[in-house]
Each structure stands twice: as structure tokens, then as C-alpha cells.
Coordinates of C-alpha atoms and ligand atoms in Angstrom, one line a residue:
E1 CA 13.2 134.4 -1.3
A2 CA 10.2 132.0 -0.9
G3 CA 7.9 134.8 -0.6
R4 CA 9.2 136.9 -3.3
L5 CA 9.7 133.9 -6.1
A6 CA 5.4 132.6 -4.9
E7 CA 4.2 136.0 -5.7
S8 CA 5.7 135.7 -9.1
M9 CA 4.0 133.2 -9.7
S10 CA 1.4 134.3 -8.6
Y11 CA 0.4 132.2 -6.0
Q12 CA -0.2 132.2 -1.9
I13 CA 2.9 130.7 0.3
Y14 CA 2.6 130.5 3.9
A15 CA 5.0 129.2 7.0
V16 CA 2.6 126.3 8.7
G17 CA 2.6 124.5 11.5
G18 CA 5.7 123.4 13.5
F19 CA 7.0 125.8 12.1
V20 CA 4.9 128.6 13.7
R21 CA 4.6 127.2 16.6
D22 CA 8.1 127.1 17.5
I23 CA 8.4 130.9 16.9
L24 CA 5.6 131.9 18.6
L25 CA 6.6 129.3 22.1
R26 CA 10.5 131.4 20.8
R27 CA 11.7 126.8 21.0
E28 CA 14.2 126.4 17.7
N29 CA 13.2 124.4 14.7
L30 CA 15.1 124.4 11.8
D31 CA 12.3 122.1 9.7
V32 CA 10.0 124.5 7.3
D33 CA 7.2 123.3 6.2
L34 CA 4.9 125.4 3.7
V35 CA 2.2 125.2 2.2
V36 CA 1.6 126.8 -1.3
E37 CA -2.0 127.6 -2.8
G38 CA -0.7 126.7 -7.0
D39 CA 2.3 124.0 -7.7
G40 CA 3.5 122.8 -5.3
I41 CA 6.3 121.2 -7.0
A42 CA 6.3 123.3 -9.6
F43 CA 7.6 125.7 -6.4
A44 CA 9.4 124.1 -4.9
R45 CA 11.5 122.3 -7.9
A46 CA 11.5 126.3 -8.7
L47 CA 12.9 127.6 -5.1
A48 CA 15.3 124.4 -5.3
R49 CA 17.3 125.9 -8.2
K50 CA 18.1 129.1 -6.1
L51 CA 18.9 127.6 -3.1
G52 CA 20.4 125.4 -4.7
G53 CA 18.8 122.1 -3.0
R54 CA 17.3 118.5 -3.8
V55 CA 14.2 117.8 -5.0
R56 CA 11.9 114.9 -3.3
A57 CA 8.6 115.2 -5.2
H58 CA 5.1 113.0 -4.4
K59 CA 3.2 113.4 -7.2
K60 CA 0.5 111.8 -5.4
F61 CA 0.2 113.6 -2.9
R62 CA 1.6 116.4 -4.4
T63 CA 4.1 117.6 -2.2
A64 CA 8.1 118.8 -2.1
V65 CA 11.1 118.1 0.1
I66 CA 14.0 120.5 -0.7
V67 CA 17.1 119.4 1.1
Y68 CA 19.4 122.8 0.9
T69 CA 23.5 124.0 2.6
P70 CA 22.9 127.8 4.2
P71 CA 25.0 129.8 2.8
G72 CA 28.5 130.1 4.9
E73 CA 29.9 129.0 8.0
G74 CA 29.1 128.1 11.8
E75 CA 30.8 127.2 14.4
N76 CA 34.6 126.4 13.9
G77 CA 34.1 127.3 10.4
K78 CA 32.0 123.8 9.1
P79 CA 29.8 124.3 6.2
L80 CA 26.0 124.2 8.3
E81 CA 23.9 121.2 8.2
E82 CA 21.9 120.0 5.3
Q83 CA 18.1 121.7 6.1
K84 CA 14.7 120.4 4.8
V85 CA 12.1 122.5 3.7
D86 CA 8.7 120.6 3.2
V87 CA 5.9 122.3 0.6
A88 CA 2.5 121.1 0.5
T89 CA -0.4 121.7 -2.2
A90 CA -3.5 123.5 -0.6
R91 CA -6.4 122.8 -3.1
L92 CA -9.4 124.6 -2.8
E93 CA -12.2 121.5 -2.5
Y94 CA -15.4 119.8 -0.4
Y95 CA -14.5 119.0 2.9
E96 CA -16.7 115.7 3.9
Y97 CA -16.6 115.5 7.5
P98 CA -17.7 111.5 8.3
A99 CA -19.9 112.1 9.9
A100 CA -22.4 113.9 7.5
L101 CA -23.0 117.3 8.5
P102 CA -23.4 119.4 5.1
T103 CA -20.6 120.0 2.8
V104 CA -18.8 122.7 2.8
E105 CA -16.2 125.2 1.2
L106 CA -13.6 126.7 2.5
S107 CA -10.6 128.4 1.7
S108 CA -7.6 126.0 1.4
I109 CA -5.1 128.0 3.5
K110 CA -8.1 127.5 5.9
M111 CA -9.2 123.9 4.6
D112 CA -5.7 122.5 4.9
L113 CA -4.9 123.8 8.2
F114 CA -8.4 122.3 9.7
R115 CA -7.1 119.4 8.4
R116 CA -3.9 119.5 11.5
D117 CA -4.2 117.7 14.7
F118 CA -4.3 120.2 17.0
T119 CA -4.7 124.2 16.9
V120 CA -1.6 125.4 18.0
N121 CA -0.1 122.6 14.8
A122 CA -3.0 124.8 13.0
L123 CA -1.6 128.2 12.6
A124 CA -0.1 129.4 9.5
V125 CA 2.5 132.9 8.4
Q126 CA 1.2 134.5 5.0
L127 CA 5.3 135.0 3.5
N128 CA 3.7 137.2 0.1
P129 CA 5.7 140.3 0.2
N130 CA 2.6 142.2 0.9
D131 CA 1.3 140.3 3.5
F132 CA 4.5 139.7 4.8
G133 CA 3.7 137.7 8.0
R134 CA 0.3 137.8 8.5
L135 CA -1.2 135.2 11.2
V136 CA -3.1 133.2 9.7
D137 CA -5.4 131.6 12.9
F138 CA -8.8 130.4 12.6
F139 CA -9.3 128.3 15.2
G140 CA -8.3 129.7 18.0
A141 CA -4.2 128.8 17.6
Q142 CA -3.4 131.6 18.8
R143 CA -5.5 131.6 22.1
D144 CA -4.2 128.2 22.8
I145 CA 0.1 128.3 22.7
K146 CA -0.8 131.8 25.2
E147 CA -4.0 129.2 27.7
R148 CA -0.9 126.5 26.8
V149 CA -3.4 123.2 26.0
I150 CA -3.3 120.9 23.2
R151 CA -7.0 121.3 21.7
V152 CA -7.8 119.1 18.4
L153 CA -9.8 120.9 15.7
H154 CA -13.1 119.1 15.7
S155 CA -14.4 116.3 18.1
L156 CA -13.3 113.0 15.0
S157 CA -10.2 114.1 15.3
F158 CA -9.3 111.2 16.8
V159 CA -11.4 108.5 14.7
E160 CA -10.0 110.4 11.8
D161 CA -6.4 108.9 13.5
P162 CA -5.0 107.1 16.3
T163 CA -2.1 108.0 16.3
R164 CA -2.9 111.8 17.2
I165 CA -3.5 110.3 21.4
L166 CA 0.4 109.6 21.0
R167 CA 0.7 113.0 19.6
A168 CA -1.0 114.4 22.2
I169 CA 0.8 113.2 24.7
R170 CA 4.1 114.1 23.5
F171 CA 3.6 117.5 22.8
E172 CA 1.1 118.6 25.5
Q173 CA 4.3 117.2 28.0
R174 CA 7.4 118.5 25.8
F175 CA 5.8 121.9 25.7
H176 CA 4.6 121.3 29.1
F177 CA 0.9 122.2 28.4
R178 CA -1.5 120.8 29.1
I179 CA -4.8 118.1 27.2
G180 CA -7.6 120.0 27.0
K181 CA -10.2 119.2 28.6
Q182 CA -12.9 118.4 25.5
T183 CA -9.8 116.3 24.1
T184 CA -9.2 114.6 27.4
R185 CA -13.0 112.9 26.9
L186 CA -12.4 112.3 23.5
I187 CA -9.0 110.1 24.0
K188 CA -10.1 108.1 27.0
N189 CA -12.8 107.2 23.9
A190 CA -11.1 106.2 21.6
I191 CA -9.0 104.0 24.0
Q192 CA -12.1 102.7 25.2
L193 CA -13.6 102.6 22.0
K194 CA -10.7 100.2 20.9
L195 CA -8.7 102.5 18.5
I196 CA -5.4 101.8 19.0
D197 CA -5.6 98.1 16.9
R198 CA -6.5 99.8 14.3
L199 CA -3.1 101.6 13.3
S200 CA -0.6 99.4 11.4
G201 CA 1.7 98.7 13.4
A202 CA 4.2 100.6 11.4
R203 CA 2.4 103.7 11.8
L204 CA 2.5 103.1 15.9
F205 CA 6.7 102.4 15.5
N206 CA 7.1 105.5 14.0
E207 CA 4.5 107.3 16.5
L208 CA 6.2 105.4 19.5
K209 CA 9.8 106.3 18.2
L210 CA 9.2 110.1 18.8
M211 CA 8.2 109.6 21.9
L212 CA 11.5 107.6 22.5
R213 CA 13.8 110.9 21.5
E214 CA 12.1 113.5 23.6
K215 CA 13.9 114.4 25.9
D216 CA 12.0 113.2 29.2
F217 CA 9.7 110.3 27.4
L218 CA 9.3 109.0 30.8
L219 CA 7.0 111.8 31.2
D220 CA 5.5 110.5 28.1
L221 CA 5.3 107.2 29.2
L222 CA 4.1 108.2 32.3
R223 CA 1.7 109.4 30.4
M224 CA 1.1 106.7 28.3
E225 CA 0.2 105.2 31.1
E226 CA -2.4 106.9 32.7
F227 CA -4.0 107.6 29.7
D228 CA -3.5 102.7 30.1
V229 CA -2.4 103.6 26.2
L230 CA 0.9 101.6 26.5
K231 CA -1.8 98.6 27.1
A232 CA -3.6 99.5 24.1
I233 CA 0.0 99.5 22.1
Y234 CA 0.5 95.8 24.0
P235 CA -1.4 93.7 26.8
A236 CA 2.3 93.4 28.7
F237 CA 3.2 97.1 28.0
A238 CA 3.1 98.4 31.7
I239 CA 5.3 100.6 34.1
T240 CA 5.9 100.3 37.2
Q241 CA 7.9 101.1 39.8
R242 CA 10.9 99.2 38.7
E243 CA 10.4 100.7 35.5
E244 CA 10.1 103.2 36.3
T245 CA 13.4 103.4 38.2
L246 CA 15.2 101.8 35.5
L247 CA 14.1 104.4 32.4
R248 CA 14.5 106.8 34.8
E249 CA 18.5 105.4 34.6
I250 CA 18.8 105.2 31.4
E251 CA 17.2 109.0 31.2
K252 CA 20.3 110.1 32.9
V253 CA 23.5 107.8 31.3
L254 CA 21.5 108.8 27.8
N255 CA 22.0 112.8 30.0
W256 CA 25.2 111.9 30.4
Y257 CA 26.1 109.8 27.3
A258 CA 25.7 113.3 25.3
L259 CA 27.7 115.6 27.8
L260 CA 30.0 113.7 26.2
Y261 CA 30.2 114.3 22.8
E262 CA 30.9 111.6 20.8
P263 CA 30.7 111.6 17.1
T264 CA 28.0 108.8 16.9
A265 CA 25.2 109.4 18.7
P266 CA 22.9 106.1 20.6
R267 CA 19.4 105.4 19.3
Q268 CA 17.0 106.3 22.0
W269 CA 14.3 104.6 21.4
L270 CA 16.0 101.3 21.7
L271 CA 17.9 101.9 24.9
G272 CA 12.7 103.7 25.8
L273 CA 11.5 100.5 24.1
M274 CA 14.2 97.8 25.9
G275 CA 14.0 100.0 29.6
L276 CA 9.7 99.0 28.7
T277 CA 10.8 95.4 28.1
E278 CA 13.3 94.0 30.2
R279 CA 11.0 91.8 32.4
F280 CA 9.0 90.3 29.1
S281 CA 9.5 87.0 28.2
D282 CA 10.3 85.9 24.6
E283 CA 7.6 86.0 23.4
D284 CA 6.6 89.0 24.3
A285 CA 8.8 90.6 23.3
R286 CA 8.8 88.9 20.2
G287 CA 5.4 89.9 20.2
V288 CA 5.8 93.8 20.1
A289 CA 8.7 93.7 17.6
T290 CA 5.9 91.7 15.9
R291 CA 2.5 94.7 16.7
L292 CA 4.5 97.3 16.0
A293 CA 5.9 95.8 13.2
M294 CA 9.7 96.4 13.4
P295 CA 11.5 95.9 10.2
P296 CA 13.5 92.8 10.5
K297 CA 16.7 94.4 11.0
D298 CA 14.9 96.9 14.0
R299 CA 13.7 93.6 15.0
R300 CA 17.2 91.4 15.2
E301 CA 19.1 94.3 16.3
F302 CA 16.2 95.5 19.8
L303 CA 15.2 91.0 20.1
Y304 CA 19.3 90.3 19.5
L305 CA 20.6 92.9 21.7
R306 CA 18.2 92.1 24.9
K307 CA 19.7 88.1 25.2
Q308 CA 23.2 89.6 24.3
C309 CA 22.2 92.3 27.1
M310 CA 21.2 89.3 30.0
A311 CA 24.5 87.2 28.9
V312 CA 26.7 90.5 29.7
L313 CA 25.4 91.2 32.4
E314 CA 26.1 87.5 33.9
Q315 CA 29.7 87.6 33.0
L316 CA 30.4 90.7 34.4
N317 CA 29.1 89.7 37.3
T318 CA 31.8 86.3 37.3
W319 CA 34.5 89.5 35.7
K320 CA 34.1 91.6 38.9
Y321 CA 35.5 88.3 41.6
E322 CA 37.4 87.0 39.1
D323 CA 39.5 88.7 36.9
G324 CA 38.0 92.9 37.5
S325 CA 41.4 93.8 34.7
R326 CA 40.5 96.9 31.4
S327 CA 41.4 94.1 29.6
G328 CA 38.8 91.2 30.5
L329 CA 36.4 94.6 31.0
Y330 CA 37.0 96.2 27.4
F331 CA 35.8 92.3 26.1
I332 CA 33.5 92.2 27.3
L333 CA 31.8 94.7 26.5
E334 CA 33.8 94.7 23.3
P335 CA 30.8 93.0 20.9
L336 CA 28.3 94.8 22.9
A337 CA 26.4 97.7 20.9
L338 CA 26.7 101.2 21.8
E339 CA 23.4 101.1 22.8
G340 CA 23.6 98.0 24.8
I341 CA 26.2 99.5 26.7
L342 CA 25.0 102.3 27.8
F343 CA 21.4 99.3 29.4
I344 CA 23.6 97.7 31.4
M345 CA 25.2 101.2 33.1
A346 CA 21.3 101.8 33.5
R347 CA 20.0 98.2 34.9
T348 CA 22.9 97.8 36.5
R349 CA 23.2 98.8 40.2
D350 CA 26.8 97.8 41.0
E351 CA 28.0 101.2 40.8
D352 CA 31.8 100.4 40.7
L353 CA 30.9 98.4 37.5
R354 CA 29.1 101.4 36.1
K355 CA 32.4 103.8 37.0
H356 CA 33.9 100.7 35.0
I357 CA 31.5 100.8 32.1
S358 CA 32.3 104.9 31.8
L359 CA 36.1 104.2 32.0
H360 CA 35.3 101.9 28.9
L361 CA 33.7 104.1 27.3
T362 CA 34.9 107.0 27.4
K363 CA 38.3 106.3 27.5
L364 CA 39.2 102.5 25.9
T365 CA 37.7 102.3 22.9
H366 CA 39.0 104.6 21.9
E367 CA 41.9 102.7 22.7
E368 CA 44.3 102.4 19.0
L369 CA 45.8 99.0 18.3
E370 CA 48.7 100.5 17.3
I371 CA 50.4 97.5 15.6
T372 CA 49.2 95.8 12.7
G373 CA 49.5 92.2 11.0
E374 CA 51.8 93.8 8.7
D375 CA 54.6 94.7 12.2
L376 CA 53.5 91.0 12.6
I377 CA 54.8 90.1 9.8
A378 CA 58.4 93.2 10.0
M379 CA 59.0 90.9 12.8
G380 CA 60.1 87.6 11.4
L381 CA 56.5 86.5 11.7
E382 CA 55.3 83.7 10.0
P383 CA 51.9 84.9 9.0
G384 CA 48.9 82.8 10.4
P385 CA 45.3 82.6 11.7
H386 CA 48.0 82.4 14.8
F387 CA 48.4 86.5 13.6
S388 CA 44.4 88.0 15.4
Q389 CA 45.3 86.5 19.0
I390 CA 48.7 88.1 18.8
L391 CA 46.8 91.2 17.9
R392 CA 44.5 91.2 20.4
A393 CA 46.8 89.6 23.5
V394 CA 48.9 92.9 22.0
L395 CA 45.8 95.3 22.8
A396 CA 44.7 93.4 26.5
A397 CA 48.7 94.2 27.1
K398 CA 48.6 97.5 25.9
L399 CA 45.1 98.1 28.2
D400 CA 46.8 96.6 31.2
G401 CA 49.5 98.8 30.5
H402 CA 52.2 95.9 29.8
A403 CA 52.2 96.1 25.8
P404 CA 56.0 96.4 26.7
T405 CA 57.1 94.0 27.9
L406 CA 54.8 91.6 25.5
L407 CA 56.2 93.0 22.4
A408 CA 60.1 92.8 24.3
E409 CA 59.6 88.9 24.6
L410 CA 57.7 88.6 20.8
G411 CA 60.2 90.6 19.4
Ligands
ATP501 P1 8.2 118.4 16.1 O1 8.4 119.9 16.1 O2 8.7 117.1 16.1 O3 8.5 117.9 14.3 P2 6.0 119.7 14.1 O4 4.1 120.1 14.7 O5 7.2 120.2 13.6 O6 6.8 118.5 15.7 P3 5.3 116.8 12.6 O7 5.6 115.8 12.4 O8 7.5 117.3 11.7 O9 5.2 118.2 13.5 O10 4.2 117.5 11.9 C1 4.3 118.4 10.9 C2 2.5 119.2 10.5 O11 2.4 118.7 10.4 C3 2.4 119.1 12.6 O12 2.9 120.8 12.8 C4 0.7 119.9 12.2 O13 0.8 120.1 11.8 C5 1.1 118.3 10.3 N1 0.4 117.0 11.1 C6 1.4 115.6 11.8 N2 1.1 114.8 12.2 C7 -0.6 115.4 12.5 C8 -1.7 114.3 12.1 N3 -1.1 112.6 12.5 N4 -2.4 114.3 11.2 C9 -2.8 115.3 11.5 N5 -1.8 116.3 11.1 C10 -0.4 116.3 11.3

């Protein structure tokens, strides 16, 4: 569809980047990146009309994003998930090498690919009908995918953009590739030159979040430690045995939770960051939030969750020895965000407590308070602030299995 449309507008069109890489790796990837030699935004508008989607355009970068829902139904008759197509414009231009090498003229798709992070991401497939499926590989991408190596396209790549250090590690671990020899040297150089210091907090935070969303993020963090990248981000960051154990538990808890197929997914990055900063002073925790220029909401939540978790761990200790009731546990965990509850599960070494918390997550949080204030009024009680206390007592009685007695008493 995109190929025919581009052809009718006399544009060359390519699918590029991670989408093509993942086809060769036979991995699913629903995010399509297109590059158009022509007016990318006009093309995106035309394609969106055909697909019945919306377009967000960035005139300055000549890029656009199309969001649309593919026709048809998924499993169990639900509509299919929304899909995103990124469209970029490639233009013929003169590329000044950062090191003042001679200026060269490149065809626009070649130019576009040359700006990318790694060879494995610098691969394009043409989509115009007459050349449909033609691979455009100027930089040895197919060879590197076959050999399973992450390689930059030129020696100043990390100077141009130090976030690529984190990206290299992320792709290496995700695909079980190896960062190439020369690229390894370039990373070490970049770290020594303190290039990470030049990165804005927002870009670092974004890249770190992407990393912490990976399935086996501990491997990424260990590799970061190996390259001394963690320290370069914030001096107090370190993966000692303690962090490694905790982060491994966090991964286990996340895997367990994923199997429950709950509708809300925990923010994995928040849990990862909690694990990384577990032994930090409050001052260092604030320092990390500042270095990463965390948006106020994330910052508040992160700092508050740390405090809350420490307090809850203490409360749970008391609960275990002095109370032990389901309702007691419910009211301790109730104010905690999901990430906090999962963190506590990972952090505690008390197997028994962990079982209680898992029960809380799987059963108790679905316990609905079936009576409402109106029911109480209907029972002839005077409305007032004590209502919330009564409702709480009813919920507690229900959790602890003696609701009928309590309701009879109230009645
Ligand atoms: P993922 O599966 O994690 O989404 P992806 O390869 O699709 O991987 P994106 O971050 O969505 O990664 O980026 C899309 C493409 O844009 C990449 O394949 C890469 O070619 C290019 N790219 C992204 N970030 C950079 C960067 N910092 N420097 C150069 N090229 C980049």
C-alpha cells in the first residue's frame, strides 16, 4: 500500500531501522519506520487518509507519525491494537564529517542510514512496487546481523551521541550479540573522555528507562557496570552483590506478576531504579532524580515510594508478629502503588511474608466492598464522617471472614 502510494507521488520509499533488523532476526516488531525520498509529511498525510489514521507532523524535522487501527479482529474478537508508523524525510545533502574530512555527497537514503547508531540498524528495504523487497545495505548490516555484532558506523559515533553507549549495551544484551572490538574501544574512550557528562538528564533518563524496560535488564546493568557507565551516570551507582541479588529478585517478581495477566502493568523502570538505589541515602536518591532531570511527577513518586517502602517493611514486621490478619495486611499495603508492593515482595527475605503478599495481590485486591453508604442509610444509620469507618470495618470483617456477624450487629 505504502509502496504504491509513494510510486504514485514519484517518491522512493523504504522501511528502515529496527523493523528491518527484526525481520532478519525473525523477531516481532510492530513499529514501522519509513523513509521517503520526497516530502515525508505530505506522504504521511496521504497514507493516513488511506489507512483511516491520524497524523502528527513535526515540520522542523520533516517527520510525521501515523497512528491507525488495522482492520480486522484479534483473538477473542477484540479490535486490533493501534499501530504506529514513523515517516521521515531523506534529502540529498552534503554531509560534513565532524572531523573535517572532505565533504561528500551521498544519495539521500544512504545519508539517512549513515546517521544511524549501529550497522544492524542501518539497513533499508525498498517498498516501491518495481523494487519491492530490495535490501539496501551500504554498511555491512547483513554481515553484522549474521555475525551477531554491534558496530558503530564511524569512529566519532559516540562523540556525536553518547546515548549510543547505552543503546549498544541494550541491543547487545537483547539479541545476545557482542559489541565489536573497535566499538568496545570507542566506548571505553568515550567513558574516559567523560562524554556521558555532556548528556542532558532528559536524554539519559529516557535511555535508562528503555534499558530498564528490557526483559533481562539486570544483564544490561551488569554490562554497564563492566564499562563503568553506571558510575559515569551517577557516582553512587554500583552493582555490588547486594544490588545484583535484589535486582534478580525484582526480575523474578516481575515475571511472576506478568503471568497473572493483570490489566495494569507495573512500571518496570521504577522498580529497576528502586533496586539500583536501595542502599542510597535520601540525598543521593534526590541527586539521581536531579541528574536524570526526572519530570516532577516521576521524581515525587520515586522519592516518596522509597520512603513508603521502608516504612511498610517495618510495619509488616510488626504485623506479622502482632496481628497476622488479612485485613491488617490489606490496610498496610493498600496505600502503596503496585510497584511498591512488588518491590517489597522482592526485597523481603521472609518467604512466609512473600506468600502473604502474593495472596494479597492475587486475591485481596479484587475483594470488593459490596455495601455502600446508601446501604447504611437504608439500614437506618445517620449519615456522617463515621460512615467511612464503618465501611472500612465491614471490609475488614469481610476479609477476615466474619462479615455476616458484623452486618447482623449493625442491622
Ligand atoms: P526498539 O526495538 O528498541 O524500538 P529500534 O531499533 O526500533 O529498537 P528506536 O529507538 O525506535 O529503536 O529507533 C529507531 C531507529 O532510529 C533505530 O533503528 C536507529 O536506526 C535510529 N536511532 C534511534 N536512536 C538513535 C541514535 N541515538 N543515534 C542514531 N540513530 C538512532
